[in-house]
Short mmCIF file of C-alpha atoms and ligand atoms in Angstrom, two decimals:
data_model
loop_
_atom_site.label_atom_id
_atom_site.label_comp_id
_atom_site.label_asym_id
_atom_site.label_seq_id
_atom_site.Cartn_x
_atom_site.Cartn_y
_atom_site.Cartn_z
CA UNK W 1 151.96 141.60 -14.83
CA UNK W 2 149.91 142.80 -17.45
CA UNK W 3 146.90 140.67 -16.05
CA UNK W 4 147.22 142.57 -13.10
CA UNK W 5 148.03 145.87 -14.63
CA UNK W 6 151.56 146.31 -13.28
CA UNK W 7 154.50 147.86 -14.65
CA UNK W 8 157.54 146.52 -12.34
CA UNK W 9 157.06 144.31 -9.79
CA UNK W 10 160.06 144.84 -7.04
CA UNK W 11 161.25 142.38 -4.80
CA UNK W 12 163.24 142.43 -1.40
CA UNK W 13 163.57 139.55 1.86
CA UNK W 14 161.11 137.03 1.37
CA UNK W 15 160.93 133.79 -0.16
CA UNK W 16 159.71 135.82 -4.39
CA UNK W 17 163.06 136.31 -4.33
CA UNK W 18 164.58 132.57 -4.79
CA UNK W 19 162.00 131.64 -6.20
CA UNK W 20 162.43 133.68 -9.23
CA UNK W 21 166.03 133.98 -8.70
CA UNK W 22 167.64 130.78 -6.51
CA UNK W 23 168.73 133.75 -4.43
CA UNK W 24 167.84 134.49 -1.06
CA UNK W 25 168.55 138.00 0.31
CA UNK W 26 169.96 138.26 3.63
CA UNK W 27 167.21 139.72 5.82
CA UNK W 28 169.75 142.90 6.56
CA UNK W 29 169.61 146.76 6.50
CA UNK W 30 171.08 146.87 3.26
CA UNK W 31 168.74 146.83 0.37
CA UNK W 32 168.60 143.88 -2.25
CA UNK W 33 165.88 144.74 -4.61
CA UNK W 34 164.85 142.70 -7.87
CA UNK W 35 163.08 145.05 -10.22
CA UNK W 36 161.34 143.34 -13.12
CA UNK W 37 160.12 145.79 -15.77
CA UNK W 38 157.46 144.68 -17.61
CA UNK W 39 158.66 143.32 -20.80
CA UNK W 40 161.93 143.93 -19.97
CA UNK W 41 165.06 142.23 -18.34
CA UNK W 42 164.96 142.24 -14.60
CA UNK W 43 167.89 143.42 -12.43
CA UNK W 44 168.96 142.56 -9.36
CA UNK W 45 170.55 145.30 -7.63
CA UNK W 46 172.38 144.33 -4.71
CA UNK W 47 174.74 145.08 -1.47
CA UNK W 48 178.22 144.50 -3.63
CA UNK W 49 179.45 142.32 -0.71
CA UNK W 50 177.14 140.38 -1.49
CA UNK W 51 177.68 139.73 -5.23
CA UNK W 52 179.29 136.35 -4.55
CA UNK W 53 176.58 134.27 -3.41
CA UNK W 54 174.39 135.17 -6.07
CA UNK W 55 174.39 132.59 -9.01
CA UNK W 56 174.67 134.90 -12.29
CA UNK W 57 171.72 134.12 -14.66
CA UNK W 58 172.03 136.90 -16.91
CA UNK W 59 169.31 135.41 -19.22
CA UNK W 60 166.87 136.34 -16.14
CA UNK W 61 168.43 139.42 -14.11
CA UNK W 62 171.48 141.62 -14.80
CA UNK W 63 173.19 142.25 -11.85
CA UNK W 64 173.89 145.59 -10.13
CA UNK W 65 176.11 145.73 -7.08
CA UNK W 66 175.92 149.26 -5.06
CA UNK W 67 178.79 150.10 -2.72
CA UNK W 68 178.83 151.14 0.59
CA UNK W 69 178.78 154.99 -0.05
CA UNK W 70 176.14 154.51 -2.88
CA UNK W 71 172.33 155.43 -2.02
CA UNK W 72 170.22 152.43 -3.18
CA UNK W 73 167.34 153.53 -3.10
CA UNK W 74 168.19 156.59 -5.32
CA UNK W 75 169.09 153.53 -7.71
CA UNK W 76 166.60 151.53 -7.41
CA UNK W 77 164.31 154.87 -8.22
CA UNK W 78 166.75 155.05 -11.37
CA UNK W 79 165.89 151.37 -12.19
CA UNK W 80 162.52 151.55 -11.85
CA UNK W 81 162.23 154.75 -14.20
CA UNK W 82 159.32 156.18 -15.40
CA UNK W 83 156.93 152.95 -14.38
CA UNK W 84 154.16 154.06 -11.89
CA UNK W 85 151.92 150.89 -11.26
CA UNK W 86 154.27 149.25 -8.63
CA UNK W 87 154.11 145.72 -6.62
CA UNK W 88 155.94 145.31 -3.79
CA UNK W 89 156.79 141.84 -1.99
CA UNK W 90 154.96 141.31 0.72
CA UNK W 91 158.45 140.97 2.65
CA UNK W 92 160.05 144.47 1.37
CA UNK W 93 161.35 146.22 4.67
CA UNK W 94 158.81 149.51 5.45
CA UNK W 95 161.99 151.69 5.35
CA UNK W 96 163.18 151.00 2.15
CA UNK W 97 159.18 151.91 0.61
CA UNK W 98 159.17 154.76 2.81
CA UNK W 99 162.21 156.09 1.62
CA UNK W 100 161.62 155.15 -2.17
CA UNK W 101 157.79 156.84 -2.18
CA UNK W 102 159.48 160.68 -2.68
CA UNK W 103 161.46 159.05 -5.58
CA UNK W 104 158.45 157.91 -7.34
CA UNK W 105 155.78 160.53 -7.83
CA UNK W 106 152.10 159.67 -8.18
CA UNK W 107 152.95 156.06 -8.65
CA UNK W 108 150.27 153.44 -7.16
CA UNK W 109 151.28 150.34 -5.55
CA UNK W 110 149.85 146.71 -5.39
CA UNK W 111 151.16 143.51 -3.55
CA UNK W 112 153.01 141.72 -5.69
CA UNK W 113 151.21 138.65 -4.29
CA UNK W 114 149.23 139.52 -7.31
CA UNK W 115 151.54 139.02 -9.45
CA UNK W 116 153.97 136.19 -7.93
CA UNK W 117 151.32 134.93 -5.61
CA UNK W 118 149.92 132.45 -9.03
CA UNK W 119 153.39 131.37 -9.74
CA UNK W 120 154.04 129.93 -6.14
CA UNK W 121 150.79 128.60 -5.79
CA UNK W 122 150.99 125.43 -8.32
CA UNK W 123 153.67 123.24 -7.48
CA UNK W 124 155.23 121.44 -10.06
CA UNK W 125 156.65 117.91 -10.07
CA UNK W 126 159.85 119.11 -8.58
CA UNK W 127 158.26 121.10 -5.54
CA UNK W 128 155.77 118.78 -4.95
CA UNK W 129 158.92 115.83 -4.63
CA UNK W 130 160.42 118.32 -2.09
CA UNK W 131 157.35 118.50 -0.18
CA UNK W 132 157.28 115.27 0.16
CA UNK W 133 161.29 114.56 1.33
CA UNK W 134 160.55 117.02 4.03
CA UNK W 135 157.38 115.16 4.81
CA UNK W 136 158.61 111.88 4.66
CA UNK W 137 161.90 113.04 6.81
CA UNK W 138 159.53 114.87 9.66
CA UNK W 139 157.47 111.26 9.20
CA UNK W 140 160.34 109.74 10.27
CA UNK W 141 161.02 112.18 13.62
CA UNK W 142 156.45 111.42 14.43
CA UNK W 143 157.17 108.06 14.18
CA UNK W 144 160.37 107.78 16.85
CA UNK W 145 157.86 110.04 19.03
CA UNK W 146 155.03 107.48 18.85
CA UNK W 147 157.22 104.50 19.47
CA UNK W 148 158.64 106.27 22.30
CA UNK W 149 162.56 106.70 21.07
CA UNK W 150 161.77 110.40 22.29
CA UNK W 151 161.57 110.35 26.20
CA UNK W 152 158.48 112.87 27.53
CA UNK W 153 158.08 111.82 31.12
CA UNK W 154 160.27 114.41 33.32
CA UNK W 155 161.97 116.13 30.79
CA UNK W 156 160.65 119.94 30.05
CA UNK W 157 158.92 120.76 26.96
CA UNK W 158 161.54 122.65 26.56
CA UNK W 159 163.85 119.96 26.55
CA UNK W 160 161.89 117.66 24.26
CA UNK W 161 161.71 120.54 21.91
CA UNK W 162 165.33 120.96 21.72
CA UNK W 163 165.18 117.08 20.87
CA UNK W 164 162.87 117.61 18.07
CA UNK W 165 164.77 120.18 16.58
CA UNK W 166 167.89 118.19 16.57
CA UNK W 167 166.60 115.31 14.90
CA UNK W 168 164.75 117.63 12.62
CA UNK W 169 168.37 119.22 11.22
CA UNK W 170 169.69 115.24 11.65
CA UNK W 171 166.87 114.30 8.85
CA UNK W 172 168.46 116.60 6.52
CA UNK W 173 166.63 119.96 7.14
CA UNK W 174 168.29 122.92 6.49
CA UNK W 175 166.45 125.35 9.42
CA UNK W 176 164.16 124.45 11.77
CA UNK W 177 161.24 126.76 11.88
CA UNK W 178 159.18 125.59 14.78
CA UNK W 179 158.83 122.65 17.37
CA UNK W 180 156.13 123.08 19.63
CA UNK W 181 155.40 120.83 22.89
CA UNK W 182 152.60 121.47 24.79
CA UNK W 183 151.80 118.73 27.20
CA UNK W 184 148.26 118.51 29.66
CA UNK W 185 146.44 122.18 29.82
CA UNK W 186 149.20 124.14 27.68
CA UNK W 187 148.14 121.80 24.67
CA UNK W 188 144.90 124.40 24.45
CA UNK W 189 146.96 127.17 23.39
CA UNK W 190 147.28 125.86 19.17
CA UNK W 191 150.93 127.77 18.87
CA UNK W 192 151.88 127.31 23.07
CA UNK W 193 155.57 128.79 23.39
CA UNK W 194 157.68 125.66 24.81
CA UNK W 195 158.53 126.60 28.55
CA UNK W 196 159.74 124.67 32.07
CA UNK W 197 156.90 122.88 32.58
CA UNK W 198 157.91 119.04 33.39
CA UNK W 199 155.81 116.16 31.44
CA UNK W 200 154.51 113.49 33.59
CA UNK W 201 152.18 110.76 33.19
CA UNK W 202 148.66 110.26 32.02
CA UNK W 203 148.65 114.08 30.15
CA UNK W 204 148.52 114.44 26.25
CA UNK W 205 151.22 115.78 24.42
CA UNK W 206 151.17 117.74 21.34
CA UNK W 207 154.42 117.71 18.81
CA UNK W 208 153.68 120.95 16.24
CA UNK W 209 157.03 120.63 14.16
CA UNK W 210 158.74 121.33 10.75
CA UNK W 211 161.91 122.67 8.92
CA UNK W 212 163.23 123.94 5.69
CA UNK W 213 164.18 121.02 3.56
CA UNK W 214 166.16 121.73 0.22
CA UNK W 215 164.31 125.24 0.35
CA UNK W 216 160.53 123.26 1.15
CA UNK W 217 158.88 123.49 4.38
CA UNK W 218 157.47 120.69 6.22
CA UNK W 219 154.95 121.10 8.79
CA UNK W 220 153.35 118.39 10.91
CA UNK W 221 151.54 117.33 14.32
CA UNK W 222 150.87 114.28 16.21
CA UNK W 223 149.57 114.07 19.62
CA UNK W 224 150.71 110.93 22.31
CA UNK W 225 149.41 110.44 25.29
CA UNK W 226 151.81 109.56 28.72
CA UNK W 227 149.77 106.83 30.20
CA UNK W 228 146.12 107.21 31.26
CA UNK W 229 143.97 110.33 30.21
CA UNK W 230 140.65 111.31 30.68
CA UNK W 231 137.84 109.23 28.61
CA UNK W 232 137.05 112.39 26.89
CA UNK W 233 140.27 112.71 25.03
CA UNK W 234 140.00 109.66 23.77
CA UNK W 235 136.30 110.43 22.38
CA UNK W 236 137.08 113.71 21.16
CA UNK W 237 140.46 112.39 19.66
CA UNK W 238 138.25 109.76 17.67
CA UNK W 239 135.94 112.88 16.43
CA UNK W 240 139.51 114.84 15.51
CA UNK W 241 140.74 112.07 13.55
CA UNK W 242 137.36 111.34 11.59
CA UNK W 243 137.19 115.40 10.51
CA UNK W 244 140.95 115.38 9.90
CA UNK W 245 140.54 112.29 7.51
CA UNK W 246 137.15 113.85 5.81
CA UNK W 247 139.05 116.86 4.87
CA UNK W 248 141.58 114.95 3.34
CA UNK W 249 138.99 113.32 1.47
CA UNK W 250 137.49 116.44 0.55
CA UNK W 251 140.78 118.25 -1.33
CA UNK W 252 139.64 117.11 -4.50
CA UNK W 253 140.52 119.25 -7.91
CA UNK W 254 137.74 122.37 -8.67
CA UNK W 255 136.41 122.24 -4.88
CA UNK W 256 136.92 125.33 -3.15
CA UNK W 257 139.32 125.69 0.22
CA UNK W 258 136.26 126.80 2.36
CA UNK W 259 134.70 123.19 1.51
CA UNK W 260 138.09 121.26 2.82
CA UNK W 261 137.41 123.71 6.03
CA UNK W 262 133.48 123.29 5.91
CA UNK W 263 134.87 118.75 5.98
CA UNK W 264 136.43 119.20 8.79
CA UNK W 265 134.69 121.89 10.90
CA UNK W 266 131.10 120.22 10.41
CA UNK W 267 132.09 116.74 11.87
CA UNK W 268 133.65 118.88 15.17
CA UNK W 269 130.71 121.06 15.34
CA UNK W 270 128.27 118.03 15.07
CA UNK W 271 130.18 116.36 17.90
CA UNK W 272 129.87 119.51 20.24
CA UNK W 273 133.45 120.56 19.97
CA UNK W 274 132.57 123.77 17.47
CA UNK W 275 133.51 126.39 19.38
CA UNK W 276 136.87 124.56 20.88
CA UNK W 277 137.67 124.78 17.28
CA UNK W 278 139.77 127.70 17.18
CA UNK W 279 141.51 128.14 13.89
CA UNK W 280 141.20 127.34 10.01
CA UNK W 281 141.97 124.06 9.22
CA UNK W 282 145.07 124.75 6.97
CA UNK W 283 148.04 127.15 5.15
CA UNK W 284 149.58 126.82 2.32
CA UNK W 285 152.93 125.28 2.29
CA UNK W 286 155.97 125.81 0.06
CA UNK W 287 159.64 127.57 0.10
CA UNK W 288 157.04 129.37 3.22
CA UNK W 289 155.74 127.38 6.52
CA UNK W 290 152.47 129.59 5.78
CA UNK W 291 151.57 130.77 2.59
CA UNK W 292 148.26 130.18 0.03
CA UNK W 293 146.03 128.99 -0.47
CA UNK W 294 144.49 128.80 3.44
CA UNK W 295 142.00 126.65 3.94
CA UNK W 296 139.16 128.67 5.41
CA UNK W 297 135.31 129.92 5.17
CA UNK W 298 135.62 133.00 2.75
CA UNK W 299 138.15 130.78 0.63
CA UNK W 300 136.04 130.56 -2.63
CA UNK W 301 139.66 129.66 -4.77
CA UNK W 302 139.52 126.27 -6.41
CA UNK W 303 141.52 123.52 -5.68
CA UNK W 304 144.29 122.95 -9.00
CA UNK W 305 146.69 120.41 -9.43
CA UNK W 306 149.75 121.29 -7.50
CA UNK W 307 148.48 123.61 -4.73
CA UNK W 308 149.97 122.30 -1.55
CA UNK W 309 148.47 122.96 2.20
CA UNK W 310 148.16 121.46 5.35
CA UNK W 311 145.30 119.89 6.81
CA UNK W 312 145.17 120.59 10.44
CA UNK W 313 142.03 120.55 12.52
CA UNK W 314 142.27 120.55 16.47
CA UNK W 315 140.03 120.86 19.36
CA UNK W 316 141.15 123.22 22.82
CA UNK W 317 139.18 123.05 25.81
CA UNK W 318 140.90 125.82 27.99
CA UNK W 319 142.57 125.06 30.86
CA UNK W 320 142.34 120.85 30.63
CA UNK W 321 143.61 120.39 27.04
CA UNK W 322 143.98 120.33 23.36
CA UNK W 323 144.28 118.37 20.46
CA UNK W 324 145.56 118.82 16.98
CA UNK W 325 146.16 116.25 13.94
CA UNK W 326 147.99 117.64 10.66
CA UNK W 327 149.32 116.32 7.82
CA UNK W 328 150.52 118.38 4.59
CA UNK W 329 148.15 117.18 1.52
CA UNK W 330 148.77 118.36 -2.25
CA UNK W 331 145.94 118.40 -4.79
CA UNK W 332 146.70 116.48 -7.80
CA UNK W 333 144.36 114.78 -10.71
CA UNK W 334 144.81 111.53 -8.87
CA UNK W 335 142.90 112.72 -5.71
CA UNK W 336 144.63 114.02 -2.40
CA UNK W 337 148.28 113.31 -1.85
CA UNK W 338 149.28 113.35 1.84
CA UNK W 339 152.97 114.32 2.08
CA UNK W 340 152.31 112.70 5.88
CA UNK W 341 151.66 108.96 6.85
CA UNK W 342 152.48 108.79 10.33
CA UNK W 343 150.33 107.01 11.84
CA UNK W 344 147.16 109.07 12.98
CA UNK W 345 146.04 107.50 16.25
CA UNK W 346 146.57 108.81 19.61
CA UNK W 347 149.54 106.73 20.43
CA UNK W 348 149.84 106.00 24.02
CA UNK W 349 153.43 105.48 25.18
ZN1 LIG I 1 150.13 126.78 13.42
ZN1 LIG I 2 152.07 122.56 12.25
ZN1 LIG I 3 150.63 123.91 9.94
#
């Protein structure tokens, strides 16, 4: 905080909160609010229905429940006292800034990203274990796809999405936050919305899927093909899995995110495919699906031990198809650790 030349950093929703606190505020109308003073002891003023689930550290926060007829915003403006350099989590609901601004006169306000952002960023042994459970577990779910245990042909991508999600809470997930199927022409659309559209033979299918595990996301994608496809999916598939593995390669300590991109994106764009290359190659991953460090041009932060992001090139030619191939990696001092190993080939079923 003093780095960043912040007096109290407050906190709302979002995933700052646990991770500071090992509590996670209920995304509702009532206000939760950590406020850490600098140099001070934080407090954690909350909805006093609430009170129970919260874990009392009181070496780290001092609790404040506010009752329904309370205004907690006129207490959290009572908390936060005299201290005018403010960051706010990126999560903080609009309303509860709007209505705390009037309260707070000539203060200046700063992301807390700032401030928080470094903390989340280097995983230590712990998170970086947990990364890997919920990699190994979604592992598990990309190999049953592959070795067809998870029937495609005439069910709905709907359907098979439903499937994936069920196996993804059966693995030991707490939430699933995504599972997306995109089989033929819909595969060109990177985050394709599942829908009716039947799967039948000789189309590629792309599995986008991942959960909260133990408070760690996991995040992966595998593509399998239903019998015959088009020579070209094959060849550009080859290309895919060449830039996918060279950016792997290339998440070593002190190089910068916008190299791991540059890995990937110059073996694509060397094969033709450049444009058909949509997106960055990766997001961070942690207690978010998406967070830093992203790997992308303009990305001049260096690669530390612990930072933890996927790796997630894919080519989409509209209207035929698309292709993507992701694994989560984490930076350590012994070279790239891929929180993935399913296999990486286009598995034909
Ligand atoms: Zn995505
Ligand atoms: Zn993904
Ligand atoms: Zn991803």
């Amino acid at each position: 905080m003093a780095v960043a030349d912040v007096e109290a950093v407050i906190l709302s929703v979002g995933r700052d909160l646990p991770f500071l606190t090992g509590y996670e505020a209920m995304p509702l109308e009532r206000l939760t609010l950590l406020v850490i003073p600098r140099g001070e002891h934080a407090t954690l003023l909350i909805p006093a229905l609430e009170a129970p689930r919260v874990d009392p550290l009181p070496d780290v926060f001092t609790l404040l429940p506010w009752t329904e007829t309370e205004d907690p915003v006129a207490l959290a403006a009572k908390v936060i006292g005299d201290r005018r350099r403010i960051a706010v989590g990126d999560q903080m609901w609009s309303r509860f800034l709007v209505e705390l601004l009037p309260h707070l006169p000539g203060a200046t306000y700063v992301r807390a990203n700032g401030v928080v952002g470094s903390l989340r960023l280097q995983k230590d042994a712990a998170e970086i274990a947990a990364l890997q459970a919920a990699g190994a577990a979604v592992d598990r779910i990309a190999t049953q796809l592959q070795s067809g245990q998870i029937p495609l042909i005439g069910r709905t991508e709907a359907e098979v999405s439903a499937d994936l999600s069920a196996r993804i809470l059966a693995e030991g997930h707490e939430v699933v936050n995504f599972a997306i199927v995109a089989a033929g022409e819909n595969a060109a659309s990177p985050h394709h919305h599942p829908g009716p559209r039947v799967i039948g033979p000789n189309e590629i299918v792309l599995c986008d899927f991942g959960g909260t595990m133990a408070g760690y996301c996991s995040d992966i994608t595998r593509c399998v093909t239903t019998g015959d496809v088009d020579p070209e999916i094959h060849s550009a598939y080859a290309v895919l899995k060449e830039a996918q593995a060279a950016a792997v390669a290339a998440a070593q300590l002190g190089a910068t995110c916008e190299s791991v991109d540059a890995a990937a994106r110059d073996i694509i764009s060397a094969a033709g495919y450049g444009e058909y290359f949509v997106h960055r190659t990766g997001h961070g991953i942690g207690m978010e699906a998406h967070e830093d460090p992203y790997i992308v041009s303009g990305n001049t932060t260096l690669l530390e031990h612990g930072h933890a992001f996927s790796i997630e090139p894919g080519i989409y030619i509209p209207g035929r198809w698309g292709m993507r191939l992701e694994d989560i990696v984490i930076a350590t001092e012994r070279g790239p650790l891929s929180a993935n190993n399913a296999d990486h080939d286009l598995a034909l079923l």
